[in-house]
PDB file with one MODEL, atoms N, CA, C and O in Angstrom:
MODEL        1
ATOM      1  N   ALA A   1       1.002  -1.344   0.002  1.00  0.00           N
ATOM      2  CA  ALA A   1      -0.125  -0.039  -0.006  1.00  0.00           C
ATOM      3  C   ALA A   1       0.837   1.208   0.395  1.00  0.00           C
ATOM      4  O   ALA A   1       1.652   1.287   1.314  1.00  0.00           O
ATOM      5  N   LEU A   2       0.471   2.159  -0.599  1.00  0.00           N
ATOM      6  CA  LEU A   2       1.301   3.440  -0.971  1.00  0.00           C
ATOM      7  C   LEU A   2       0.263   4.615  -0.349  1.00  0.00           C
ATOM      8  O   LEU A   2      -0.902   4.534  -0.738  1.00  0.00           O
ATOM      9  N   ILE A   3       0.522   5.447   0.368  1.00  0.00           N
ATOM     10  CA  ILE A   3      -0.467   6.579   0.769  1.00  0.00           C
ATOM     11  C   ILE A   3       0.292   8.056   0.166  1.00  0.00           C
ATOM     12  O   ILE A   3       1.470   8.299   0.427  1.00  0.00           O
ATOM     13  N   VAL A   4      -0.434   8.840  -0.541  1.00  0.00           N
ATOM     14  CA  VAL A   4       0.393  10.054  -1.170  1.00  0.00           C
ATOM     15  C   VAL A   4      -1.201  10.827  -1.028  1.00  0.00           C
ATOM     16  O   VAL A   4      -2.360  10.453  -1.211  1.00  0.00           O
ATOM     17  N   PRO A   5      -0.531  12.110  -0.597  1.00  0.00           N
ATOM     18  CA  PRO A   5      -1.426  12.955  -0.513  1.00  0.00           C
ATOM     19  C   PRO A   5      -2.486  13.290  -1.334  1.00  0.00           C
ATOM     20  O   PRO A   5      -2.043  14.017  -2.224  1.00  0.00           O
ATOM     21  N   GLY A   6      -4.161  13.036  -1.517  1.00  0.00           N
ATOM     22  CA  GLY A   6      -4.922  12.976  -2.543  1.00  0.00           C
ATOM     23  C   GLY A   6      -5.121  11.818  -3.547  1.00  0.00           C
ATOM     24  O   GLY A   6      -6.018  11.747  -4.386  1.00  0.00           O
ATOM     25  N   ILE A   7      -3.964  10.764  -3.283  1.00  0.00           N
ATOM     26  CA  ILE A   7      -4.249   9.520  -4.061  1.00  0.00           C
ATOM     27  C   ILE A   7      -3.811   8.535  -3.288  1.00  0.00           C
ATOM     28  O   ILE A   7      -2.682   8.412  -2.813  1.00  0.00           O
ATOM     29  N   SER A   8      -5.052   7.592  -3.131  1.00  0.00           N
ATOM     30  CA  SER A   8      -4.208   6.087  -2.359  1.00  0.00           C
ATOM     31  C   SER A   8      -4.345   5.099  -3.201  1.00  0.00           C
ATOM     32  O   SER A   8      -5.202   5.108  -4.085  1.00  0.00           O
ATOM     33  N   PHE A   9      -3.609   4.254  -3.035  1.00  0.00           N
ATOM     34  CA  PHE A   9      -3.849   2.695  -3.522  1.00  0.00           C
ATOM     35  C   PHE A   9      -3.516   1.480  -2.892  1.00  0.00           C
ATOM     36  O   PHE A   9      -2.725   1.543  -1.951  1.00  0.00           O
ATOM     37  N   VAL A  10      -3.957   0.412  -3.222  1.00  0.00           N
ATOM     38  CA  VAL A  10      -3.167  -1.123  -2.926  1.00  0.00           C
ATOM     39  C   VAL A  10      -3.083  -1.601  -4.394  1.00  0.00           C
ATOM     40  O   VAL A  10      -3.990  -1.656  -5.224  1.00  0.00           O
ATOM     41  N   GLN A  11      -1.643  -1.969  -4.531  1.00  0.00           N
ATOM     42  CA  GLN A  11      -1.544  -2.671  -5.552  1.00  0.00           C
ATOM     43  C   GLN A  11      -0.777  -4.366  -5.149  1.00  0.00           C
ATOM     44  O   GLN A  11       0.035  -4.650  -4.268  1.00  0.00           O
ATOM     45  N   LEU A  12      -1.225  -4.964  -5.858  1.00  0.00           N
ATOM     46  CA  LEU A  12      -0.557  -6.238  -5.664  1.00  0.00           C
ATOM     47  C   LEU A  12       0.685  -6.771  -6.927  1.00  0.00           C
ATOM     48  O   LEU A  12       0.675  -6.837  -8.156  1.00  0.00           O
ATOM     49  N   LEU A  13       1.546  -7.039  -5.998  1.00  0.00           N
ATOM     50  CA  LEU A  13       2.735  -7.260  -7.093  1.00  0.00           C
ATOM     51  C   LEU A  13       2.691  -9.087  -7.275  1.00  0.00           C
ATOM     52  O   LEU A  13       2.033  -9.780  -6.498  1.00  0.00           O
ATOM     53  N   ASP A  14       3.387  -9.589  -8.258  1.00  0.00           N
ATOM     54  CA  ASP A  14       3.750 -10.868  -8.497  1.00  0.00           C
ATOM     55  C   ASP A  14       4.942 -10.683  -7.646  1.00  0.00           C
ATOM     56  O   ASP A  14       5.642  -9.671  -7.608  1.00  0.00           O
ATOM     57  N   GLY A  15       5.145 -12.101  -6.759  1.00  0.00           N
ATOM     58  CA  GLY A  15       6.303 -12.135  -5.757  1.00  0.00           C
ATOM     59  C   GLY A  15       7.435 -12.901  -6.554  1.00  0.00           C
ATOM     60  O   GLY A  15       8.564 -12.901  -6.063  1.00  0.00           O
ATOM     61  N   ALA A  16       7.287 -13.327  -7.336  1.00  0.00           N
ATOM     62  CA  ALA A  16       8.433 -14.043  -8.340  1.00  0.00           C
ATOM     63  C   ALA A  16       9.307 -13.190  -9.294  1.00  0.00           C
ATOM     64  O   ALA A  16      10.472 -13.370  -9.649  1.00  0.00           O
ATOM     65  N   THR A  17       8.214 -11.977  -9.689  1.00  0.00           N
ATOM     66  CA  THR A  17       8.645 -11.393 -10.911  1.00  0.00           C
ATOM     67  C   THR A  17       8.326  -9.867 -10.277  1.00  0.00           C
ATOM     68  O   THR A  17       9.040  -9.199 -11.024  1.00  0.00           O
ATOM     69  N   GLY A  18       7.943  -9.277  -9.721  1.00  0.00           N
ATOM     70  CA  GLY A  18       7.546  -8.071  -9.292  1.00  0.00           C
ATOM     71  C   GLY A  18       6.466  -7.289 -10.399  1.00  0.00           C
ATOM     72  O   GLY A  18       6.271  -6.073 -10.409  1.00  0.00           O
ATOM     73  N   ILE A  19       5.946  -8.087 -11.139  1.00  0.00           N
ATOM     74  CA  ILE A  19       5.118  -7.108 -12.175  1.00  0.00           C
ATOM     75  C   ILE A  19       3.682  -7.150 -11.253  1.00  0.00           C
ATOM     76  O   ILE A  19       3.188  -7.992 -10.504  1.00  0.00           O
ATOM     77  N   GLU A  20       3.352  -6.035 -11.628  1.00  0.00           N
ATOM     78  CA  GLU A  20       1.988  -5.448 -10.931  1.00  0.00           C
ATOM     79  C   GLU A  20       0.862  -6.446 -11.492  1.00  0.00           C
ATOM     80  O   GLU A  20       0.757  -6.555 -12.714  1.00  0.00           O
ATOM     81  N   ARG A  21       0.105  -7.102 -10.732  1.00  0.00           N
ATOM     82  CA  ARG A  21      -0.983  -8.009 -11.087  1.00  0.00           C
ATOM     83  C   ARG A  21      -2.264  -7.019 -11.006  1.00  0.00           C
ATOM     84  O   ARG A  21      -3.167  -7.023 -11.842  1.00  0.00           O
ATOM     85  N   TRP A  22      -2.217  -6.339 -10.100  1.00  0.00           N
ATOM     86  CA  TRP A  22      -3.704  -5.174 -10.313  1.00  0.00           C
ATOM     87  C   TRP A  22      -3.248  -4.035  -8.967  1.00  0.00           C
ATOM     88  O   TRP A  22      -2.486  -4.059  -8.001  1.00  0.00           O
ATOM     89  N   ARG A  23      -4.162  -3.140  -9.548  1.00  0.00           N
ATOM     90  CA  ARG A  23      -3.858  -1.670  -8.698  1.00  0.00           C
ATOM     91  C   ARG A  23      -5.576  -1.310  -8.226  1.00  0.00           C
ATOM     92  O   ARG A  23      -6.416  -1.024  -9.080  1.00  0.00           O
ATOM     93  N   THR A  24      -5.866  -1.378  -6.876  1.00  0.00           N
ATOM     94  CA  THR A  24      -6.656  -0.231  -6.789  1.00  0.00           C
ATOM     95  C   THR A  24      -6.752   0.987  -6.184  1.00  0.00           C
ATOM     96  O   THR A  24      -6.108   1.094  -5.140  1.00  0.00           O
ATOM     97  N   GLU A  25      -7.438   2.029  -6.584  1.00  0.00           N
ATOM     98  CA  GLU A  25      -7.066   3.329  -6.307  1.00  0.00           C
ATOM     99  C   GLU A  25      -8.061   4.218  -6.203  1.00  0.00           C
ATOM    100  O   GLU A  25      -8.937   4.252  -7.067  1.00  0.00           O
ATOM    101  N   PHE A  26      -8.071   5.132  -5.048  1.00  0.00           N
ATOM    102  CA  PHE A  26      -9.337   6.252  -4.645  1.00  0.00           C
ATOM    103  C   PHE A  26      -8.780   7.172  -4.699  1.00  0.00           C
ATOM    104  O   PHE A  26      -7.619   7.097  -4.296  1.00  0.00           O
ATOM    105  N   ASP A  27      -9.278   8.557  -5.223  1.00  0.00           N
ATOM    106  CA  ASP A  27      -8.712   9.550  -5.380  1.00  0.00           C
ATOM    107  C   ASP A  27      -9.568  10.884  -4.748  1.00  0.00           C
ATOM    108  O   ASP A  27      -9.426  12.102  -4.860  1.00  0.00           O
ATOM    109  N   SER A  28     -10.560   9.981  -4.003  1.00  0.00           N
ATOM    110  CA  SER A  28     -11.563  11.085  -3.638  1.00  0.00           C
ATOM    111  C   SER A  28     -11.290  11.329  -2.075  1.00  0.00           C
ATOM    112  O   SER A  28     -10.934  10.362  -1.402  1.00  0.00           O
ATOM    113  N   PRO A  29     -11.470  12.798  -1.372  1.00  0.00           N
ATOM    114  CA  PRO A  29     -11.634  12.913  -0.178  1.00  0.00           C
ATOM    115  C   PRO A  29     -12.369  11.643   0.709  1.00  0.00           C
ATOM    116  O   PRO A  29     -11.977  11.403   1.851  1.00  0.00           O
ATOM    117  N   GLU A  30     -13.316  10.965   0.167  1.00  0.00           N
ATOM    118  CA  GLU A  30     -13.925   9.866   1.103  1.00  0.00           C
ATOM    119  C   GLU A  30     -13.344   8.734   1.689  1.00  0.00           C
ATOM    120  O   GLU A  30     -13.821   7.979   2.537  1.00  0.00           O
ATOM    121  N   ASP A  31     -11.747   8.700   0.874  1.00  0.00           N
ATOM    122  CA  ASP A  31     -10.895   7.691   1.027  1.00  0.00           C
ATOM    123  C   ASP A  31      -9.482   8.102   1.244  1.00  0.00           C
ATOM    124  O   ASP A  31      -8.526   7.698   0.583  1.00  0.00           O
ATOM    125  N   GLU A  32      -9.438   8.991   2.289  1.00  0.00           N
ATOM    126  CA  GLU A  32      -8.035   9.414   2.553  1.00  0.00           C
ATOM    127  C   GLU A  32      -7.486   8.542   3.545  1.00  0.00           C
ATOM    128  O   GLU A  32      -8.080   8.200   4.568  1.00  0.00           O
ATOM    129  N   GLU A  33      -6.092   8.119   3.138  1.00  0.00           N
ATOM    130  CA  GLU A  33      -5.446   7.196   3.786  1.00  0.00           C
ATOM    131  C   GLU A  33      -5.597   6.033   3.617  1.00  0.00           C
ATOM    132  O   GLU A  33      -5.108   5.208   4.389  1.00  0.00           O
ATOM    133  N   PHE A  34      -6.562   5.592   2.193  1.00  0.00           N
ATOM    134  CA  PHE A  34      -6.706   4.404   2.115  1.00  0.00           C
ATOM    135  C   PHE A  34      -5.569   3.225   1.954  1.00  0.00           C
ATOM    136  O   PHE A  34      -4.806   3.587   1.059  1.00  0.00           O
ATOM    137  N   GLY A  35      -5.319   2.426   2.287  1.00  0.00           N
ATOM    138  CA  GLY A  35      -4.084   1.468   2.549  1.00  0.00           C
ATOM    139  C   GLY A  35      -3.362   1.573   3.717  1.00  0.00           C
ATOM    140  O   GLY A  35      -2.243   1.087   3.879  1.00  0.00           O
ATOM    141  N   TRP A  36      -4.112   2.328   4.696  1.00  0.00           N
ATOM    142  CA  TRP A  36      -3.323   2.813   6.178  1.00  0.00           C
ATOM    143  C   TRP A  36      -3.086   1.418   6.640  1.00  0.00           C
ATOM    144  O   TRP A  36      -1.988   1.022   7.030  1.00  0.00           O
ATOM    145  N   SER A  37      -4.362   0.552   6.569  1.00  0.00           N
ATOM    146  CA  SER A  37      -3.744  -0.768   6.982  1.00  0.00           C
ATOM    147  C   SER A  37      -4.621  -1.932   6.353  1.00  0.00           C
ATOM    148  O   SER A  37      -5.802  -1.757   6.050  1.00  0.00           O
ATOM    149  N   LEU A  38      -3.928  -3.173   6.175  1.00  0.00           N
ATOM    150  CA  LEU A  38      -4.226  -4.236   5.150  1.00  0.00           C
ATOM    151  C   LEU A  38      -3.958  -5.568   5.779  1.00  0.00           C
ATOM    152  O   LEU A  38      -2.983  -5.718   6.515  1.00  0.00           O
ATOM    153  N   ASP A  39      -4.802  -6.552   5.510  1.00  0.00           N
ATOM    154  CA  ASP A  39      -4.531  -7.787   6.065  1.00  0.00           C
ATOM    155  C   ASP A  39      -5.308  -8.875   5.238  1.00  0.00           C
ATOM    156  O   ASP A  39      -6.441  -8.609   4.838  1.00  0.00           O
ATOM    157  N   SER A  40      -4.697 -10.165   4.954  1.00  0.00           N
ATOM    158  CA  SER A  40      -5.366 -10.879   4.548  1.00  0.00           C
ATOM    159  C   SER A  40      -6.440 -11.387   5.277  1.00  0.00           C
ATOM    160  O   SER A  40      -6.429 -11.329   6.507  1.00  0.00           O
ATOM    161  N   LEU A  41      -7.604 -12.006   4.498  1.00  0.00           N
ATOM    162  CA  LEU A  41      -8.849 -12.068   5.272  1.00  0.00           C
ATOM    163  C   LEU A  41      -9.374 -13.588   4.798  1.00  0.00           C
ATOM    164  O   LEU A  41     -10.527 -13.973   4.990  1.00  0.00           O
ATOM    165  N   GLY A  42      -8.388 -14.344   4.182  1.00  0.00           N
ATOM    166  CA  GLY A  42      -8.847 -15.486   3.590  1.00  0.00           C
ATOM    167  C   GLY A  42      -9.590 -15.813   2.393  1.00  0.00           C
ATOM    168  O   GLY A  42      -9.373 -14.924   1.569  1.00  0.00           O
ATOM    169  N   ASP A  43     -10.196 -16.499   2.033  1.00  0.00           N
ATOM    170  CA  ASP A  43     -10.921 -16.746   0.559  1.00  0.00           C
ATOM    171  C   ASP A  43     -12.452 -16.320   0.802  1.00  0.00           C
ATOM    172  O   ASP A  43     -13.277 -17.223   0.947  1.00  0.00           O
ATOM    173  N   VAL A  44     -12.878 -14.916   0.853  1.00  0.00           N
ATOM    174  CA  VAL A  44     -14.204 -14.663   1.192  1.00  0.00           C
ATOM    175  C   VAL A  44     -14.748 -14.797   0.025  1.00  0.00           C
ATOM    176  O   VAL A  44     -15.933 -15.061   0.228  1.00  0.00           O
ATOM    177  N   THR A  45     -14.493 -14.753  -1.294  1.00  0.00           N
ATOM    178  CA  THR A  45     -15.388 -14.685  -2.720  1.00  0.00           C
ATOM    179  C   THR A  45     -15.494 -15.790  -3.208  1.00  0.00           C
ATOM    180  O   THR A  45     -16.164 -15.903  -4.235  1.00  0.00           O
ATOM    181  N   GLY A  46     -14.835 -16.992  -2.591  1.00  0.00           N
ATOM    182  CA  GLY A  46     -15.040 -18.347  -3.221  1.00  0.00           C
ATOM    183  C   GLY A  46     -14.235 -18.851  -4.580  1.00  0.00           C
ATOM    184  O   GLY A  46     -14.469 -19.839  -5.274  1.00  0.00           O
ATOM    185  N   ASP A  47     -13.038 -17.673  -4.749  1.00  0.00           N
ATOM    186  CA  ASP A  47     -12.906 -17.821  -6.069  1.00  0.00           C
ATOM    187  C   ASP A  47     -11.423 -18.544  -6.072  1.00  0.00           C
ATOM    188  O   ASP A  47     -10.753 -18.540  -7.105  1.00  0.00           O
ATOM    189  N   GLY A  48     -10.951 -19.161  -4.872  1.00  0.00           N
ATOM    190  CA  GLY A  48      -9.544 -19.718  -4.554  1.00  0.00           C
ATOM    191  C   GLY A  48      -8.409 -19.064  -4.154  1.00  0.00           C
ATOM    192  O   GLY A  48      -7.325 -19.576  -3.875  1.00  0.00           O
ATOM    193  N   VAL A  49      -8.811 -17.529  -4.135  1.00  0.00           N
ATOM    194  CA  VAL A  49      -7.482 -16.790  -3.686  1.00  0.00           C
ATOM    195  C   VAL A  49      -7.816 -15.976  -2.781  1.00  0.00           C
ATOM    196  O   VAL A  49      -8.907 -15.407  -2.786  1.00  0.00           O
ATOM    197  N   ALA A  50      -6.703 -15.771  -1.663  1.00  0.00           N
ATOM    198  CA  ALA A  50      -6.884 -15.032  -0.505  1.00  0.00           C
ATOM    199  C   ALA A  50      -7.331 -13.464  -0.693  1.00  0.00           C
ATOM    200  O   ALA A  50      -6.573 -12.597  -1.128  1.00  0.00           O
ATOM    201  N   ASP A  51      -8.750 -13.239  -0.272  1.00  0.00           N
ATOM    202  CA  ASP A  51      -9.092 -11.623  -0.363  1.00  0.00           C
ATOM    203  C   ASP A  51      -7.972 -11.061   0.934  1.00  0.00           C
ATOM    204  O   ASP A  51      -7.181 -11.612   1.699  1.00  0.00           O
ATOM    205  N   LEU A  52      -8.490  -9.458   0.632  1.00  0.00           N
ATOM    206  CA  LEU A  52      -8.020  -8.865   1.580  1.00  0.00           C
ATOM    207  C   LEU A  52      -8.447  -7.713   2.243  1.00  0.00           C
ATOM    208  O   LEU A  52      -8.495  -6.847   1.369  1.00  0.00           O
ATOM    209  N   VAL A  53      -8.849  -7.138   3.521  1.00  0.00           N
ATOM    210  CA  VAL A  53      -9.037  -6.514   4.191  1.00  0.00           C
ATOM    211  C   VAL A  53      -8.384  -4.800   4.165  1.00  0.00           C
ATOM    212  O   VAL A  53      -7.266  -4.702   4.669  1.00  0.00           O
ATOM    213  N   VAL A  54      -8.861  -3.796   3.748  1.00  0.00           N
ATOM    214  CA  VAL A  54      -7.869  -2.599   3.660  1.00  0.00           C
ATOM    215  C   VAL A  54      -8.588  -1.623   4.029  1.00  0.00           C
ATOM    216  O   VAL A  54      -9.643  -1.334   3.466  1.00  0.00           O
ATOM    217  N   GLY A  55      -8.071  -0.949   5.093  1.00  0.00           N
ATOM    218  CA  GLY A  55      -8.825   0.221   5.952  1.00  0.00           C
ATOM    219  C   GLY A  55      -7.828   1.419   5.747  1.00  0.00           C
ATOM    220  O   GLY A  55      -6.601   1.465   5.670  1.00  0.00           O
ATOM    221  N   ALA A  56      -8.852   2.407   5.685  1.00  0.00           N
ATOM    222  CA  ALA A  56      -8.615   4.281   5.269  1.00  0.00           C
ATOM    223  C   ALA A  56      -8.697   4.491   6.980  1.00  0.00           C
ATOM    224  O   ALA A  56      -9.565   3.886   7.611  1.00  0.00           O
ATOM    225  N   ARG A  57      -7.890   5.241   7.550  1.00  0.00           N
ATOM    226  CA  ARG A  57      -8.178   5.733   8.704  1.00  0.00           C
ATOM    227  C   ARG A  57      -8.729   7.066   8.820  1.00  0.00           C
ATOM    228  O   ARG A  57      -9.095   7.557   9.888  1.00  0.00           O
ATOM    229  N   GLN A  58      -8.778   7.632   7.702  1.00  0.00           N
ATOM    230  CA  GLN A  58      -9.917   9.025   7.648  1.00  0.00           C
ATOM    231  C   GLN A  58     -10.703   8.753   6.759  1.00  0.00           C
ATOM    232  O   GLN A  58     -10.344   8.169   5.737  1.00  0.00           O
ATOM    233  N   THR A  59     -11.656   9.046   6.938  1.00  0.00           N
ATOM    234  CA  THR A  59     -12.925   9.251   5.830  1.00  0.00           C
ATOM    235  C   THR A  59     -13.649  10.360   5.921  1.00  0.00           C
ATOM    236  O   THR A  59     -14.631  10.344   6.663  1.00  0.00           O
ATOM    237  N   ALA A  60     -13.327  11.497   5.215  1.00  0.00           N
ATOM    238  CA  ALA A  60     -14.072  12.959   5.293  1.00  0.00           C
ATOM    239  C   ALA A  60     -15.715  12.729   5.633  1.00  0.00           C
ATOM    240  O   ALA A  60     -16.301  13.336   6.530  1.00  0.00           O
ATOM    241  N   SER A  61     -16.471  11.524   4.554  1.00  0.00           N
ATOM    242  CA  SER A  61     -17.846  11.275   4.687  1.00  0.00           C
ATOM    243  C   SER A  61     -18.435  11.168   5.915  1.00  0.00           C
ATOM    244  O   SER A  61     -19.621  11.450   6.085  1.00  0.00           O
ATOM    245  N   PHE A  62     -17.643  10.750   6.869  1.00  0.00           N
ATOM    246  CA  PHE A  62     -18.285  10.094   8.384  1.00  0.00           C
ATOM    247  C   PHE A  62     -18.063  11.469   9.404  1.00  0.00           C
ATOM    248  O   PHE A  62     -18.855  11.769  10.297  1.00  0.00           O
ATOM    249  N   GLY A  63     -16.693  12.306   9.042  1.00  0.00           N
ATOM    250  CA  GLY A  63     -16.477  13.221  10.013  1.00  0.00           C
ATOM    251  C   GLY A  63     -15.330  12.583  10.452  1.00  0.00           C
ATOM    252  O   GLY A  63     -14.888  11.520  10.016  1.00  0.00           O
ATOM    253  N   PRO A  64     -14.544  13.740  11.934  1.00  0.00           N
ATOM    254  CA  PRO A  64     -13.641  13.483  11.925  1.00  0.00           C
ATOM    255  C   PRO A  64     -13.366  12.184  12.986  1.00  0.00           C
ATOM    256  O   PRO A  64     -14.300  12.064  13.778  1.00  0.00           O
ATOM    257  N   GLY A  65     -12.450  11.341  13.140  1.00  0.00           N
ATOM    258  CA  GLY A  65     -12.281  10.412  13.717  1.00  0.00           C
ATOM    259  C   GLY A  65     -12.720   9.158  13.386  1.00  0.00           C
ATOM    260  O   GLY A  65     -12.590   8.169  14.107  1.00  0.00           O
ATOM    261  N   PHE A  66     -13.452   9.193  11.861  1.00  0.00           N
ATOM    262  CA  PHE A  66     -13.974   7.954  11.240  1.00  0.00           C
ATOM    263  C   PHE A  66     -13.357   7.448  10.207  1.00  0.00           C
ATOM    264  O   PHE A  66     -13.077   8.002   9.144  1.00  0.00           O
ATOM    265  N   GLY A  67     -13.101   6.098  10.640  1.00  0.00           N
ATOM    266  CA  GLY A  67     -12.425   5.455   8.805  1.00  0.00           C
ATOM    267  C   GLY A  67     -13.352   4.545   8.284  1.00  0.00           C
ATOM    268  O   GLY A  67     -14.533   4.535   8.631  1.00  0.00           O
ATOM    269  N   ARG A  68     -12.770   3.636   7.311  1.00  0.00           N
ATOM    270  CA  ARG A  68     -13.436   3.077   6.371  1.00  0.00           C
ATOM    271  C   ARG A  68     -12.484   1.851   6.441  1.00  0.00           C
ATOM    272  O   ARG A  68     -11.337   1.806   6.884  1.00  0.00           O
ATOM    273  N   VAL A  69     -13.382   0.686   5.791  1.00  0.00           N
ATOM    274  CA  VAL A  69     -12.728  -0.562   5.847  1.00  0.00           C
ATOM    275  C   VAL A  69     -13.357  -0.890   4.188  1.00  0.00           C
ATOM    276  O   VAL A  69     -14.342  -0.305   3.735  1.00  0.00           O
ATOM    277  N   ARG A  70     -12.626  -1.854   3.491  1.00  0.00           N
ATOM    278  CA  ARG A  70     -13.175  -2.248   2.593  1.00  0.00           C
ATOM    279  C   ARG A  70     -12.441  -3.891   2.278  1.00  0.00           C
ATOM    280  O   ARG A  70     -11.319  -4.271   2.611  1.00  0.00           O
ATOM    281  N   VAL A  71     -13.294  -4.498   1.683  1.00  0.00           N
ATOM    282  CA  VAL A  71     -12.935  -5.848   1.623  1.00  0.00           C
ATOM    283  C   VAL A  71     -12.487  -5.704  -0.316  1.00  0.00           C
ATOM    284  O   VAL A  71     -13.149  -5.197  -1.221  1.00  0.00           O
ATOM    285  N   LEU A  72     -11.336  -6.279  -0.348  1.00  0.00           N
ATOM    286  CA  LEU A  72     -10.897  -6.355  -1.672  1.00  0.00           C
ATOM    287  C   LEU A  72     -10.512  -7.794  -2.490  1.00  0.00           C
ATOM    288  O   LEU A  72      -9.554  -8.430  -2.052  1.00  0.00           O
ATOM    289  N   ASN A  73     -11.176  -8.266  -3.561  1.00  0.00           N
ATOM    290  CA  ASN A  73     -10.720  -9.421  -4.050  1.00  0.00           C
ATOM    291  C   ASN A  73      -9.328  -9.532  -4.319  1.00  0.00           C
ATOM    292  O   ASN A  73      -8.616  -8.698  -4.880  1.00  0.00           O
ATOM    293  N   GLY A  74      -8.999 -10.687  -3.846  1.00  0.00           N
ATOM    294  CA  GLY A  74      -7.390 -10.880  -4.278  1.00  0.00           C
ATOM    295  C   GLY A  74      -7.035 -11.269  -5.286  1.00  0.00           C
ATOM    296  O   GLY A  74      -5.842 -11.288  -5.589  1.00  0.00           O
ATOM    297  N   ALA A  75      -7.990 -11.681  -6.067  1.00  0.00           N
ATOM    298  CA  ALA A  75      -7.470 -12.183  -7.555  1.00  0.00           C
ATOM    299  C   ALA A  75      -7.697 -10.888  -8.582  1.00  0.00           C
ATOM    300  O   ALA A  75      -7.222 -10.963  -9.715  1.00  0.00           O
ATOM    301  N   THR A  76      -8.348  -9.834  -8.214  1.00  0.00           N
ATOM    302  CA  THR A  76      -8.922  -8.597  -9.278  1.00  0.00           C
ATOM    303  C   THR A  76      -8.524  -7.219  -8.499  1.00  0.00           C
ATOM    304  O   THR A  76      -8.230  -6.178  -9.085  1.00  0.00           O
ATOM    305  N   GLY A  77      -8.558  -7.360  -7.278  1.00  0.00           N
ATOM    306  CA  GLY A  77      -8.763  -6.141  -6.640  1.00  0.00           C
ATOM    307  C   GLY A  77      -9.930  -5.193  -6.927  1.00  0.00           C
ATOM    308  O   GLY A  77      -9.815  -3.967  -6.935  1.00  0.00           O
ATOM    309  N   ALA A  78     -10.972  -5.810  -7.143  1.00  0.00           N
ATOM    310  CA  ALA A  78     -12.080  -5.310  -6.962  1.00  0.00           C
ATOM    311  C   ALA A  78     -12.784  -4.894  -5.842  1.00  0.00           C
ATOM    312  O   ALA A  78     -12.844  -5.833  -5.048  1.00  0.00           O
ATOM    313  N   VAL A  79     -13.375  -3.846  -5.404  1.00  0.00           N
ATOM    314  CA  VAL A  79     -14.311  -3.808  -4.156  1.00  0.00           C
ATOM    315  C   VAL A  79     -15.399  -4.829  -3.959  1.00  0.00           C
ATOM    316  O   VAL A  79     -16.330  -4.901  -4.762  1.00  0.00           O
ATOM    317  N   VAL A  80     -15.295  -5.747  -2.748  1.00  0.00           N
ATOM    318  CA  VAL A  80     -16.475  -6.573  -2.648  1.00  0.00           C
ATOM    319  C   VAL A  80     -17.274  -6.093  -2.093  1.00  0.00           C
ATOM    320  O   VAL A  80     -18.405  -5.914  -2.545  1.00  0.00           O
ATOM    321  N   VAL A  81     -16.845  -5.726  -0.845  1.00  0.00           N
ATOM    322  CA  VAL A  81     -17.750  -4.763   0.216  1.00  0.00           C
ATOM    323  C   VAL A  81     -17.374  -3.507   1.109  1.00  0.00           C
ATOM    324  O   VAL A  81     -16.340  -3.649   1.762  1.00  0.00           O
ATOM    325  N   SER A  82     -17.765  -2.803   1.187  1.00  0.00           N
ATOM    326  CA  SER A  82     -17.069  -1.456   2.127  1.00  0.00           C
ATOM    327  C   SER A  82     -18.315  -1.040   3.142  1.00  0.00           C
ATOM    328  O   SER A  82     -19.540  -1.038   3.019  1.00  0.00           O
ATOM    329  N   TYR A  83     -17.334  -0.669   4.274  1.00  0.00           N
ATOM    330  CA  TYR A  83     -18.269  -0.721   5.728  1.00  0.00           C
ATOM    331  C   TYR A  83     -17.523   0.687   6.202  1.00  0.00           C
ATOM    332  O   TYR A  83     -17.809   1.204   7.282  1.00  0.00           O
TER     333      TYR A  83
ENDMDL
END
């Protein structure tokens, strides 16, 4: 995960080649500091690939002191669910 003011993203790199497999990027204030925390969640989607849970510690839409959590598909990077 890389956090840059105004643009935050999570990218998955191939462990053997270093080639980017996917990138999920959010550039709105709704997702400030997206990627601040992340962890493997196991295979939530049932596609045989472990999925990720990713946090944004600040989320403008909920007000100060609130964050957001998203579950990303480990195979594609697509958002599965957001809280």
